[in-house]
mmCIF file of C-alpha atoms in Angstrom:
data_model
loop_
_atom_site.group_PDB
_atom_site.id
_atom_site.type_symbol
_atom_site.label_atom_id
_atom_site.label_comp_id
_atom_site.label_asym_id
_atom_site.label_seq_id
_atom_site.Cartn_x
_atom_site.Cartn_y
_atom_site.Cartn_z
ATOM 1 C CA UNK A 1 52.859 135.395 119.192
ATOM 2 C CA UNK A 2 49.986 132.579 118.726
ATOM 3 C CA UNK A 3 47.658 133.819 120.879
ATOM 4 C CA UNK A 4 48.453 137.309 119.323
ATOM 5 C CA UNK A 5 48.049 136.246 115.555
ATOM 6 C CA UNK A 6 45.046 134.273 116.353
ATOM 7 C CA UNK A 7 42.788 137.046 118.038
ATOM 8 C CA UNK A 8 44.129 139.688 115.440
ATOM 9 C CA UNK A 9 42.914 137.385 112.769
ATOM 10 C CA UNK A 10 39.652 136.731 114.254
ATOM 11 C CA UNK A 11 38.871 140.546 115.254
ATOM 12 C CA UNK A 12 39.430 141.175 111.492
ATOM 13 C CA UNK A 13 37.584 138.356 110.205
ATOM 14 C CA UNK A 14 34.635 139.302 112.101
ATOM 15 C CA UNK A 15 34.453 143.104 111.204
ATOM 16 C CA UNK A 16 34.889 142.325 107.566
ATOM 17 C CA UNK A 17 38.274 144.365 107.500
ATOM 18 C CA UNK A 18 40.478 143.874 104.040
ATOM 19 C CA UNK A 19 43.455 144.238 106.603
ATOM 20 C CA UNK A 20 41.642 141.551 108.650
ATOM 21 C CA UNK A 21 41.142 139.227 105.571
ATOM 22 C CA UNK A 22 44.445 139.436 104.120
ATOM 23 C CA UNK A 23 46.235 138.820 107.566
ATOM 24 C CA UNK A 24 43.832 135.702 108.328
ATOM 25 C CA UNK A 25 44.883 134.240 104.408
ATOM 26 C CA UNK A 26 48.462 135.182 105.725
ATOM 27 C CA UNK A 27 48.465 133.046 108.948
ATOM 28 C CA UNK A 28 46.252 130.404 107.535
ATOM 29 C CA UNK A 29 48.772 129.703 105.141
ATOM 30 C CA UNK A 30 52.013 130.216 107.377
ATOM 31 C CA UNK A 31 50.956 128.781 111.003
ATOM 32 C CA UNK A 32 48.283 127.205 111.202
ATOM 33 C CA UNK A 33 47.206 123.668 111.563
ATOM 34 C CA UNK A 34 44.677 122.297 108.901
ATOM 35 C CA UNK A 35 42.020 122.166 111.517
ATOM 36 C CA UNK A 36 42.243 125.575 112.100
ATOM 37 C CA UNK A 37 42.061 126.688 108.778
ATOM 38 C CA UNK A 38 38.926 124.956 108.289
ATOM 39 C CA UNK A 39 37.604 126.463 111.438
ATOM 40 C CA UNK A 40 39.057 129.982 110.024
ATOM 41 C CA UNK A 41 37.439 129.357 106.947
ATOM 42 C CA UNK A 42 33.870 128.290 108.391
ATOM 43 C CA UNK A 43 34.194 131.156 110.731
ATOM 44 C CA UNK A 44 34.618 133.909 107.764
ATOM 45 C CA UNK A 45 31.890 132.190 105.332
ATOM 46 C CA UNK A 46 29.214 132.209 108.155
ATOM 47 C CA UNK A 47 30.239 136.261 108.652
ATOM 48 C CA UNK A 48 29.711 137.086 105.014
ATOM 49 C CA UNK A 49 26.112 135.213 105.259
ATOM 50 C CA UNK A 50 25.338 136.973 108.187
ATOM 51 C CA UNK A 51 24.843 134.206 110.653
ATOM 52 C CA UNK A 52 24.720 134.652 114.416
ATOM 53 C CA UNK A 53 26.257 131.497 115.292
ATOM 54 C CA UNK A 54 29.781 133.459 114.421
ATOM 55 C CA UNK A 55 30.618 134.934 117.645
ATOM 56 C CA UNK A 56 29.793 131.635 119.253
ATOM 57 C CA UNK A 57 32.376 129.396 116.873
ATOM 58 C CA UNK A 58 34.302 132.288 117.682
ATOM 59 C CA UNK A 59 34.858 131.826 121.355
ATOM 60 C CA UNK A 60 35.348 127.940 120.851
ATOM 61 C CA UNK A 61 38.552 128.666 117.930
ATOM 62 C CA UNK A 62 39.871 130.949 120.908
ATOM 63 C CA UNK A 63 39.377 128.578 123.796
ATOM 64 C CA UNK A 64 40.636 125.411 121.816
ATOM 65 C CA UNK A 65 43.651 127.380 120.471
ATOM 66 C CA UNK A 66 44.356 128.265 124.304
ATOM 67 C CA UNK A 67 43.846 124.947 125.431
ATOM 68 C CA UNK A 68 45.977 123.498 122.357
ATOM 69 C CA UNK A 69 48.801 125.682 123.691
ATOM 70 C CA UNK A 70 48.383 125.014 127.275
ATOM 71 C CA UNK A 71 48.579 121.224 126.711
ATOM 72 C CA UNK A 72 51.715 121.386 124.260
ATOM 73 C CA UNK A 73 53.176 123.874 127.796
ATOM 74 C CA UNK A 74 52.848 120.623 129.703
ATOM 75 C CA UNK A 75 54.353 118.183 127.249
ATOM 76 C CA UNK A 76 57.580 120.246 127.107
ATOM 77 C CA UNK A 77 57.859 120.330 130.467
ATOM 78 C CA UNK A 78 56.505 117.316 131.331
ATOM 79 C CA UNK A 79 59.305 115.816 133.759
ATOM 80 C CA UNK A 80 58.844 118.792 136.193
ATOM 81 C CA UNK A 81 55.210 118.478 135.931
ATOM 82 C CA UNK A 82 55.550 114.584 137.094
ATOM 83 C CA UNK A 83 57.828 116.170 139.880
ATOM 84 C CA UNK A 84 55.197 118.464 141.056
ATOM 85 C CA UNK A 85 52.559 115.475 140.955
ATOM 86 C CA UNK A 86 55.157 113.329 143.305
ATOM 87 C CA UNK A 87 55.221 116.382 145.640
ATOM 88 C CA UNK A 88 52.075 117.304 146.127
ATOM 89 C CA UNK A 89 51.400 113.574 146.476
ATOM 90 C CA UNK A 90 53.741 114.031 149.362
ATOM 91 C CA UNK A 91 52.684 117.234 150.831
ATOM 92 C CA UNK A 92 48.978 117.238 150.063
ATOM 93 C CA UNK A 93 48.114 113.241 151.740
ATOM 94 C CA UNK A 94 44.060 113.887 152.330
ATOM 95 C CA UNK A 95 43.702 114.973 148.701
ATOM 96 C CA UNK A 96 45.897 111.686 147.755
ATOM 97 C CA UNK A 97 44.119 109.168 149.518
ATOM 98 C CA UNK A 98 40.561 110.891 147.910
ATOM 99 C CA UNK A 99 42.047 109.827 144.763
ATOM 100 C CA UNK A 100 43.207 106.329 145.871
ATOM 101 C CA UNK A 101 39.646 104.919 144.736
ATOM 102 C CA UNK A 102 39.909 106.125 141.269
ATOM 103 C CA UNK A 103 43.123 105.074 140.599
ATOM 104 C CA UNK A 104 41.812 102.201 138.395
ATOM 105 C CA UNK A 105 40.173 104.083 136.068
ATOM 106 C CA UNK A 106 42.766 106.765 136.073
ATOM 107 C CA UNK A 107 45.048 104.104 134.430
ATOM 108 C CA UNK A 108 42.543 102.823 132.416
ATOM 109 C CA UNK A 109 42.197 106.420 130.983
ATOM 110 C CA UNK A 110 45.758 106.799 130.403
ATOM 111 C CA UNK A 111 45.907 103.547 128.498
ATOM 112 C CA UNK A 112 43.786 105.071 126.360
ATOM 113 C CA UNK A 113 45.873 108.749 125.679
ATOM 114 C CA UNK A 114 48.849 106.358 125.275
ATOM 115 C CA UNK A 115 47.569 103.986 122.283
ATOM 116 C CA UNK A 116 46.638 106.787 120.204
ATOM 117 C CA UNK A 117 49.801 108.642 121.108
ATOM 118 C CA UNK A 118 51.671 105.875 119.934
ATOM 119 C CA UNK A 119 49.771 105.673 116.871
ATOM 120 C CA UNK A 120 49.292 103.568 114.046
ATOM 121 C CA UNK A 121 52.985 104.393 112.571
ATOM 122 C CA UNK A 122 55.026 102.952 115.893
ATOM 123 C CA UNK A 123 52.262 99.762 115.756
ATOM 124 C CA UNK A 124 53.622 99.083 112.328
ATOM 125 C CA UNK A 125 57.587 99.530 112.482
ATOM 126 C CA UNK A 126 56.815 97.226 116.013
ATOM 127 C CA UNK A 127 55.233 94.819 113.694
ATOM 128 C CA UNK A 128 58.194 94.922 110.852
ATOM 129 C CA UNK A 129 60.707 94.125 113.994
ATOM 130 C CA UNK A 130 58.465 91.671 115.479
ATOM 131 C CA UNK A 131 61.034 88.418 115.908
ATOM 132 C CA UNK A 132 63.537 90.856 117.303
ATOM 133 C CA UNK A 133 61.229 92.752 119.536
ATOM 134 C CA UNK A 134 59.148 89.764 120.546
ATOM 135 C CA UNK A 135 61.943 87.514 122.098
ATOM 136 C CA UNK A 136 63.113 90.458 123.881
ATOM 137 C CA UNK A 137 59.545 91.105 125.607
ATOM 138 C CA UNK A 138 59.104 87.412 126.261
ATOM 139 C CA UNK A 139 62.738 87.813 128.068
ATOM 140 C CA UNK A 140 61.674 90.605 130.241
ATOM 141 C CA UNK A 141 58.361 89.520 130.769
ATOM 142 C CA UNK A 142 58.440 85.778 130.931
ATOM 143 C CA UNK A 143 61.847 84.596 131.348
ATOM 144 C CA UNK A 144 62.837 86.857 133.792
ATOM 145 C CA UNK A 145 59.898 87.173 136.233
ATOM 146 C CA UNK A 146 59.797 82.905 136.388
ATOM 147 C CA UNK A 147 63.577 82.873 136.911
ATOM 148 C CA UNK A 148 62.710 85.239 140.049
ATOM 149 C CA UNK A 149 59.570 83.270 140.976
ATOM 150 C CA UNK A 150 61.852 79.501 141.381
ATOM 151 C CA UNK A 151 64.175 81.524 143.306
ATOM 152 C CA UNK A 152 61.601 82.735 146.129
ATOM 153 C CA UNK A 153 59.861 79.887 145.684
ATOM 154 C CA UNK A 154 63.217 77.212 146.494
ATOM 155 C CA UNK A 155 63.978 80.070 149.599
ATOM 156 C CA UNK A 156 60.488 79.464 150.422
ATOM 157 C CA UNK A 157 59.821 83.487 150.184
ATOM 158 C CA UNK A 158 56.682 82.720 147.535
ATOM 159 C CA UNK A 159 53.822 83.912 149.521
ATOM 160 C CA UNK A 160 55.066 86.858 150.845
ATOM 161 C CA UNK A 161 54.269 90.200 149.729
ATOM 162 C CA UNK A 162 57.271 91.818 148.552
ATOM 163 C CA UNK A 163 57.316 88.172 146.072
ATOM 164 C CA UNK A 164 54.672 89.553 144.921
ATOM 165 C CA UNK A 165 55.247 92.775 144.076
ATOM 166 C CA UNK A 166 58.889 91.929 142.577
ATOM 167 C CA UNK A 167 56.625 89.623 140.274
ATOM 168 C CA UNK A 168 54.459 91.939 139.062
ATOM 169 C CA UNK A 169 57.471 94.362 138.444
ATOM 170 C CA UNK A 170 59.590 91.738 136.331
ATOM 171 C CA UNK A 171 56.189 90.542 134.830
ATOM 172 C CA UNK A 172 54.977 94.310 133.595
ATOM 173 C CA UNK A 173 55.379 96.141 130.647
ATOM 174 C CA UNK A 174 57.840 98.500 129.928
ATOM 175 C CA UNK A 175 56.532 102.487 131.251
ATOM 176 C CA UNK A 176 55.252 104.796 128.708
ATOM 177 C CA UNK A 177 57.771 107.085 128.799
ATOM 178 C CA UNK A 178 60.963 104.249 128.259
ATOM 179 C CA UNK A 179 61.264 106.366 124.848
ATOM 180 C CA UNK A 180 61.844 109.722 126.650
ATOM 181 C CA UNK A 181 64.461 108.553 128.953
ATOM 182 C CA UNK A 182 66.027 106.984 125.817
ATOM 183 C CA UNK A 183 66.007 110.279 124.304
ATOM 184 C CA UNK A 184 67.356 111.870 127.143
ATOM 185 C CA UNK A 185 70.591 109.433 127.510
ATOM 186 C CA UNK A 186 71.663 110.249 124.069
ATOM 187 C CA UNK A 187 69.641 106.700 122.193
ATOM 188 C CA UNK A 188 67.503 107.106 119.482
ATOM 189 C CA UNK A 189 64.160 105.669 120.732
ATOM 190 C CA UNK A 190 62.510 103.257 118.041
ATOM 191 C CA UNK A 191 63.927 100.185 119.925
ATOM 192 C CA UNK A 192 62.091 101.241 123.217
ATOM 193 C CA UNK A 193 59.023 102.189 121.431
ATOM 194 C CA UNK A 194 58.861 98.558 119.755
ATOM 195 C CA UNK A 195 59.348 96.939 122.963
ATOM 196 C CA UNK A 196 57.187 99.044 124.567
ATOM 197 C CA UNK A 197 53.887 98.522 121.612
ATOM 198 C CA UNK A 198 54.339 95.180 121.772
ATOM 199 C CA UNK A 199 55.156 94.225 125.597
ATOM 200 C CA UNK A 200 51.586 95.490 126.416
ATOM 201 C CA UNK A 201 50.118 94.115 123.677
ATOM 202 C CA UNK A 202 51.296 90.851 124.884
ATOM 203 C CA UNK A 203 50.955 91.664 128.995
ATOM 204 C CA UNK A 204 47.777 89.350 129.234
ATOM 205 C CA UNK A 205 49.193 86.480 127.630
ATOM 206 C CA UNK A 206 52.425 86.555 129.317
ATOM 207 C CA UNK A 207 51.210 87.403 132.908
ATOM 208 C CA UNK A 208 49.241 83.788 132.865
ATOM 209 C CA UNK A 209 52.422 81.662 133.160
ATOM 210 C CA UNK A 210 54.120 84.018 135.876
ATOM 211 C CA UNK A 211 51.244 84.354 138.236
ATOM 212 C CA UNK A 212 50.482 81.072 137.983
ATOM 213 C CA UNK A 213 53.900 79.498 139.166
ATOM 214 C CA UNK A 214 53.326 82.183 141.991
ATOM 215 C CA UNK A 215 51.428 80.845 145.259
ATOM 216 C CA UNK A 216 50.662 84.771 146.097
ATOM 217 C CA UNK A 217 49.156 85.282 143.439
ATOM 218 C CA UNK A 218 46.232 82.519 144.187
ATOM 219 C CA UNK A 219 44.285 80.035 141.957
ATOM 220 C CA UNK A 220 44.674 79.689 138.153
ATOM 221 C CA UNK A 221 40.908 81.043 137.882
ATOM 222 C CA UNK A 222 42.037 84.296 139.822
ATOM 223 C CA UNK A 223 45.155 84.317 137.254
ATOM 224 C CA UNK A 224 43.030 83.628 133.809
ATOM 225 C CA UNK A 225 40.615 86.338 135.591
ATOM 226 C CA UNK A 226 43.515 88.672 136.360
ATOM 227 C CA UNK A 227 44.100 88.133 132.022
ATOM 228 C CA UNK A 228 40.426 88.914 130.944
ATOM 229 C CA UNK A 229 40.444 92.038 133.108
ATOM 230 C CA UNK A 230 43.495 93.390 131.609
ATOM 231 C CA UNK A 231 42.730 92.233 127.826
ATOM 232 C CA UNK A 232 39.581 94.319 128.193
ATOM 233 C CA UNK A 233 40.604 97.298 130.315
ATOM 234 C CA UNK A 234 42.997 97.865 127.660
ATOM 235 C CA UNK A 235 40.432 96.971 124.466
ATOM 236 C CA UNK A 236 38.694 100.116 125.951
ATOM 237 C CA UNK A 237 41.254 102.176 126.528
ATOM 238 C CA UNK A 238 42.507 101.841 123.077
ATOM 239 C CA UNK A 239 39.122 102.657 121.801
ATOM 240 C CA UNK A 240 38.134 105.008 123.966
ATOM 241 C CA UNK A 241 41.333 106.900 123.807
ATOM 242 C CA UNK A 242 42.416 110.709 123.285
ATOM 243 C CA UNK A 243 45.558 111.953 121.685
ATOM 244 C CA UNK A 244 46.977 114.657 123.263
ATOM 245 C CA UNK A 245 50.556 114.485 124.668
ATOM 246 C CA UNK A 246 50.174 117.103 127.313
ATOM 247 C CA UNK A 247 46.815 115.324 128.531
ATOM 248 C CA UNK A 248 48.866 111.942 129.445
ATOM 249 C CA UNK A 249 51.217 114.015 131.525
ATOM 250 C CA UNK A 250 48.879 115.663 132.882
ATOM 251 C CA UNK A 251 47.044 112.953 133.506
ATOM 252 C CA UNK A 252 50.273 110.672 134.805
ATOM 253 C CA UNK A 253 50.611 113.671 136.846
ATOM 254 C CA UNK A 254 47.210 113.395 138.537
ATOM 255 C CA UNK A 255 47.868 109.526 138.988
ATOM 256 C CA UNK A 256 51.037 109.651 140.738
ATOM 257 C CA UNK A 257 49.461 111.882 143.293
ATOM 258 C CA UNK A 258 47.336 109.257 143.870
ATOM 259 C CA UNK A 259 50.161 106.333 143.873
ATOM 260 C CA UNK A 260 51.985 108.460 146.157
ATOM 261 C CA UNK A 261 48.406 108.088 149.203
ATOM 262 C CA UNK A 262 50.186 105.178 151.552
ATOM 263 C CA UNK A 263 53.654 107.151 151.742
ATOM 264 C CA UNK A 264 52.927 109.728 154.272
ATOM 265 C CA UNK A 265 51.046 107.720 156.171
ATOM 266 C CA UNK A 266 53.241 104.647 156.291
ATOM 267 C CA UNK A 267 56.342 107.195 157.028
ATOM 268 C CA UNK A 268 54.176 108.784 160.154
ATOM 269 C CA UNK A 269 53.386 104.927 161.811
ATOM 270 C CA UNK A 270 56.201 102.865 160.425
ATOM 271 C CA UNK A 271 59.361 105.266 158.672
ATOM 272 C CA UNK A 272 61.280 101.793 159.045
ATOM 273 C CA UNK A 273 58.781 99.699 157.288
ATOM 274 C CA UNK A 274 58.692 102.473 153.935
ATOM 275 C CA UNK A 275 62.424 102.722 154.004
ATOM 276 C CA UNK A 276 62.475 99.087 153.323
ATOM 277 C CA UNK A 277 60.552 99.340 150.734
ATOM 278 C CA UNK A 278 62.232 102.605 149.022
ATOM 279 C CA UNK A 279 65.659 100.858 149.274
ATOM 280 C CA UNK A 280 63.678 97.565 147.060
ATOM 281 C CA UNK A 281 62.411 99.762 144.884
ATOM 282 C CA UNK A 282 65.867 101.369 143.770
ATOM 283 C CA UNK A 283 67.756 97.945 144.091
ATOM 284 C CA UNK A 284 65.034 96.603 141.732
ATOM 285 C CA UNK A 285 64.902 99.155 138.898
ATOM 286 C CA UNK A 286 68.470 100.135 139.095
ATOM 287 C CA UNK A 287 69.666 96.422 139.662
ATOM 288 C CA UNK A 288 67.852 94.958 136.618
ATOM 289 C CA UNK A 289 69.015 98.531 134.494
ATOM 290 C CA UNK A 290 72.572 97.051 135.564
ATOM 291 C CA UNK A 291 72.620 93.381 134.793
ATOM 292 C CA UNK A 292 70.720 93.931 131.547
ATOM 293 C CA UNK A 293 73.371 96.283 130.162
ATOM 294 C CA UNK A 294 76.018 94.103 130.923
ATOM 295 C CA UNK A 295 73.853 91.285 129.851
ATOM 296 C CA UNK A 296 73.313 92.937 125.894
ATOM 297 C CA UNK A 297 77.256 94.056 126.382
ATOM 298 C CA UNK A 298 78.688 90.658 126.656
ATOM 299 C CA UNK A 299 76.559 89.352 123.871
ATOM 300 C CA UNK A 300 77.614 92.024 121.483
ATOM 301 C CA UNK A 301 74.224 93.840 120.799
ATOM 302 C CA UNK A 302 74.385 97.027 119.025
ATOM 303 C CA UNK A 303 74.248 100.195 121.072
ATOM 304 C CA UNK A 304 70.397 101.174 120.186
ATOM 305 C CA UNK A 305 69.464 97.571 121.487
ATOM 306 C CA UNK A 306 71.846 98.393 124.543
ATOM 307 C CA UNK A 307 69.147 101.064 125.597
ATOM 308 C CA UNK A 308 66.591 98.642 125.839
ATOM 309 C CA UNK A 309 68.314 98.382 129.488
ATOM 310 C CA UNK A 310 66.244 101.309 130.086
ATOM 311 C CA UNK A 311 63.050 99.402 130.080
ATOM 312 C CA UNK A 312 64.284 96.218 132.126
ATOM 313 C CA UNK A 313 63.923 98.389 135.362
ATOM 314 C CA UNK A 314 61.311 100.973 134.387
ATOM 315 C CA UNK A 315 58.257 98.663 134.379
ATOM 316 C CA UNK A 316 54.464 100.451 134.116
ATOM 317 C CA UNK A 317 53.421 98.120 137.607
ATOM 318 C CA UNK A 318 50.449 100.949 137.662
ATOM 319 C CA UNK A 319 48.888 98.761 134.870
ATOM 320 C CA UNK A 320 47.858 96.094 137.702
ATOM 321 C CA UNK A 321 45.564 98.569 139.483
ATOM 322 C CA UNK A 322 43.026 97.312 136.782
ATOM 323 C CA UNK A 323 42.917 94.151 138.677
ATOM 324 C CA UNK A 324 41.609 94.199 141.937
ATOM 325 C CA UNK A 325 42.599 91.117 142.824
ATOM 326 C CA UNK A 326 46.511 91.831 142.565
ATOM 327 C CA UNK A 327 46.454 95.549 143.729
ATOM 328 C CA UNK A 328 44.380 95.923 146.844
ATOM 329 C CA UNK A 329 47.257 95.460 149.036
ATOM 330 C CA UNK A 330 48.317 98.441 151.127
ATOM 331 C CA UNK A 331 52.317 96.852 150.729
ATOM 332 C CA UNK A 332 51.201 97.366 146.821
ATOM 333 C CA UNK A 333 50.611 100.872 147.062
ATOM 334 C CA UNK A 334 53.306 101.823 148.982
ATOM 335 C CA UNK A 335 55.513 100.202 146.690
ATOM 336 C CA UNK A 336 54.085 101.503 143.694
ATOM 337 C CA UNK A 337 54.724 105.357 145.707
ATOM 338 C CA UNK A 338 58.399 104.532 146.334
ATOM 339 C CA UNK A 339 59.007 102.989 142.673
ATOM 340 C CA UNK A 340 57.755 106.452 140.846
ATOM 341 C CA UNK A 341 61.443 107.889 142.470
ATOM 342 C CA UNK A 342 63.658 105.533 140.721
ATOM 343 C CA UNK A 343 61.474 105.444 137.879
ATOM 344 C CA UNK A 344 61.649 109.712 137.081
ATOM 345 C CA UNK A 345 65.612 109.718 138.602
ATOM 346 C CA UNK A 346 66.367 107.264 135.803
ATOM 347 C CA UNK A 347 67.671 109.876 133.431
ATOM 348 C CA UNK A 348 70.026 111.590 136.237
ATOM 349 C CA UNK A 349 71.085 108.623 138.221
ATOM 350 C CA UNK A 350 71.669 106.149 135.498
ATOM 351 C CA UNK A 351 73.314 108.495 133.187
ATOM 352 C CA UNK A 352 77.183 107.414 134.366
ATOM 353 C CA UNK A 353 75.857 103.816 133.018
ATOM 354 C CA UNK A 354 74.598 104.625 129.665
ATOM 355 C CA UNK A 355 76.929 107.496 128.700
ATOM 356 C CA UNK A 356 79.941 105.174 128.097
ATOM 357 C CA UNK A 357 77.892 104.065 124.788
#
């Protein structure tokens, strides 16, 4: 009915039809966006003077209206679009491991889609809940990942990799779409969105103290280093950015085809050695989902705070391929593959936990 509308209107506008005119007033005043009045309106003007460059603006309303509705496609379905991407990660491996070299700037880009999709609005309300939101993130982001750090450390597990990457997991901020699976569990979503605003906001202050207690993670230069790359990777991002939701699924799309380049090969030479890793990757996000619930239970928080579960085990790890220094592991990447199944089975696996709210 859009597209319809929208090339009717344009036809008419361009012959100089009354029929055409009247329906293009009609739809500019029902339907359409204020952008695309203005272009509607620019369009007709330039007609009545005659100008050639008509047919040109033309084609661009049509192709941007197209591409408008093809984005807004993916948005609504974005969860079987982030399916797809962990398939053909699977099933497609050459075109994965093309991709492996670009997954730095791939999240970089996303960073950038995400801070304007969060927008000014969610900064602020984050802001106006700041005591409440901050002593959360510095619990899931501080507290926690140290607490996890002594305990490898005292069993004398600190250098090894999979110390590592449960670090980075307890140390990372929650995943972009926290609010969605909210959403989808039956929670109202401003308490995830806080958390989530202000956790990365806060990721290269509060990843100093956790890496740094961490002898796999290296010197305190290659921590404070590890800091600077991530304050400005995201200082980019955020100005750099694009808002368009069905770009950052498409996008997250692309990326987890990419995150998903060491799993076929690590399942053809070692199936052992990745099921190992899948079964850390569920205990992880589900285990943390589970003792954070109970945790906000016992204490008596409300049942919107109680969602905020959501994010303790659904951390955006993908953040740390900005930093070469922490991510150019293979174990990394093959984590980071068998963490995106958890991660997108949250809202079917989990539901028996949250549904008793």
């Amino acid at each position: 009915m859009f597209q319809k509308h929208t090339k009717h209107t344009l036809f008419g506008v361009f012959l100089g039809r009354d029929s055409g005119v009247r329906h293009c007033v009609y739809n500019l005043v029902k339907e359409h966006s204020c952008l695309q009045r203005t272009m509607y309106f620019m369009v007709f003007a330039l007609r009545r003077n005659k100008c050639t460059v008509v047919i040109s603006l033309m084609k661009f309303i049509d192709l941007s209206v197209h591409l408008i509705a093809s984005f807004k496609f993916i948005a609504e379905y974005g969860r079987f679009v982030l399916v797809l991407g962990l398939i053909a990660g699977v099933l497609l491996p050459d075109i994965a491991l093309a991709m492996r070299p670009w997954l730095s700037e791939l999240v970089m880009l996303l960073l950038g889609f995400t801070s304007l999709r969060i927008g000014f609005t969610a900064v602020k309300d984050a802001v106006d809940h700041i005591k409440e939101t901050f002593l959360v993130v510095f619990t899931f982001q501080v507290i926690f990942p140290l607490t996890v750090v002594a305990i490898l450390i005292a069993f004398g597990l600190g250098n090894t990799a999979a110390a590592m990457v449960i670090t980075l997991v307890l140390a990372a901020p929650s995943i972009t779409g926290a609010p969605n699976f909210a959403i989808m569990l039956g929670y109202q979503p401003e308490a995830t969105f806080r958390v989530l605003v202000i956790g990365t906001c806060c990721l290269p202050i509060t990843i100093i103290p956790v890496l740094w207690f961490l002898p796999a993670a290296g010197s305190l230069y290659d921590v404070i280093w590890l800091s600077i790359e991530l304050t400005v990777t995201m200082g980019l991002a955020i100005a750099t950015g694009m808002a368009l939701d069905g770009v950052s699924t498409l996008l997250l799309a692309v990326i987890v085809v990419g995150l998903m380049s060491a799993i076929v090969p690590t399942l053809n030479e070692d199936p052992q050695k990745l099921l190992n890793w899948l079964v850390l990757a569920f205990s992880l996000n589900y285990g943390l989902q589970l003792i954070t619930y109970i945790l906000f239970r016992t204490t008596g928080a409300n049942s919107q705070n109680i969602s905020m579960a959501i994010i303790a085990g659904n951390r955006n790890v993908a953040i740390f391929l900005v930093a070469v220094t922490v991510s150019n592991s293979n174990e990394f990447l093959i984590f980071l593959g068998c963490y995106q199944l958890p991660m997108y089975l949250t809202p079917i696996f989990m539901r028996w936990l949250y549904k008793t709210e």
